[in-house]
């Protein structure tokens, strides 16, 4: 697989460099280097400038030939693997010889194990679920299911991509025959109604999957629940509604509570009395989107002193997060936004208040 050579140069540098690199790190950060493993954020020129300022020579550090007995910058960290073993391994690699796996063969003497506390441990594979597949895999027909699940407790810290991976792996472990897209890079057919932001709990989330038509709804629920981590629970599985019905689902209800804070009814009344309340959001391309909260925040009300509920609906594809609402209407600080307990409590078609 292709790897950016400039990224490789930095990886080599940090694998071989010494304490001098701490100054380089600080300098690079001050110049704006952040999230460098994201190619859209990575700017090698900034690193080169930081190297020049701090006197770090990437080429020299990466390419200089080292003697076997030269102390290495990380020698004070005892990884337990002894250097003689590594030298022998290198020799074996140059001779195109392989080293067997010590979990299923003899100890190769790397030095890690004391064979009392530290020793190779292998675990028996857990019994696999019987595949939920039809006999003739060539003529499978698939149907689309709507799977509803909750995401609560510590599971609220799963980001959307992590959640997708968790659910996809659970589907695999549950041996549920799911439809894949066609083509060179097939992907499982899973879609989500409204990806949740990190830190928000949900009493009901919906995903749509295309599965073998022989699979019963109840089996999907039971099998997936056995495979999911704490905080994620499948609640229901039904046939998916039609595409047009899914598209009309355009509102998501939220409940917000925050410790030691009373919401101000007059802030809600003031919001309701205004014609336009604009918030600004940076989109993925770094451009500012202006969104009128009056078009996206509906039915906002106090349910008790410490709790509010409201519905968010997209406006021409533009959405806001609950945090924007709290900041704009109740002047929440960033700290309060982090402490607020936000829960999605439903989704569906919107019934406007009268
Ligand atoms: S058994 Fe332990 S000491 Fe021996 S090669 Fe394996 S990891 Fe190293």
PDB file of C-alpha atoms in Angstrom, residues 17 25 51 57 59 87 92 117 230 261 296 307 318 326 335:
ATOM      1  CA  UNK A  17      15.609  10.660  17.158  1.00  0.00           C
ATOM      2  CA  UNK A  25       7.693  19.040  18.387  1.00  0.00           C
ATOM      3  CA  UNK A  51      13.586  21.347  11.666  1.00  0.00           C
ATOM      4  CA  UNK A  57      18.558  17.170  10.263  1.00  0.00           C
ATOM      5  CA  UNK A  59      18.209  13.092   6.379  1.00  0.00           C
ATOM      6  CA  UNK A  87      20.528  -9.014  15.892  1.00  0.00           C
ATOM      7  CA  UNK A  92      17.737 -14.377   9.696  1.00  0.00           C
ATOM      8  CA  UNK A 117       3.531 -14.393  35.149  1.00  0.00           C
ATOM      9  CA  UNK A 230     -22.227  -2.224  27.173  1.00  0.00           C
ATOM     10  CA  UNK A 261     -28.655  24.823  36.517  1.00  0.00           C
ATOM     11  CA  UNK A 296     -34.420  24.380  12.681  1.00  0.00           C
ATOM     12  CA  UNK A 307     -34.799  20.172  31.817  1.00  0.00           C
ATOM     13  CA  UNK A 318     -28.022  22.320   6.949  1.00  0.00           C
ATOM     14  CA  UNK A 326     -27.809  25.857  24.165  1.00  0.00           C
ATOM     15  CA  UNK A 335     -17.731  24.201  29.974  1.00  0.00           C
TER      16      UNK A 335
END
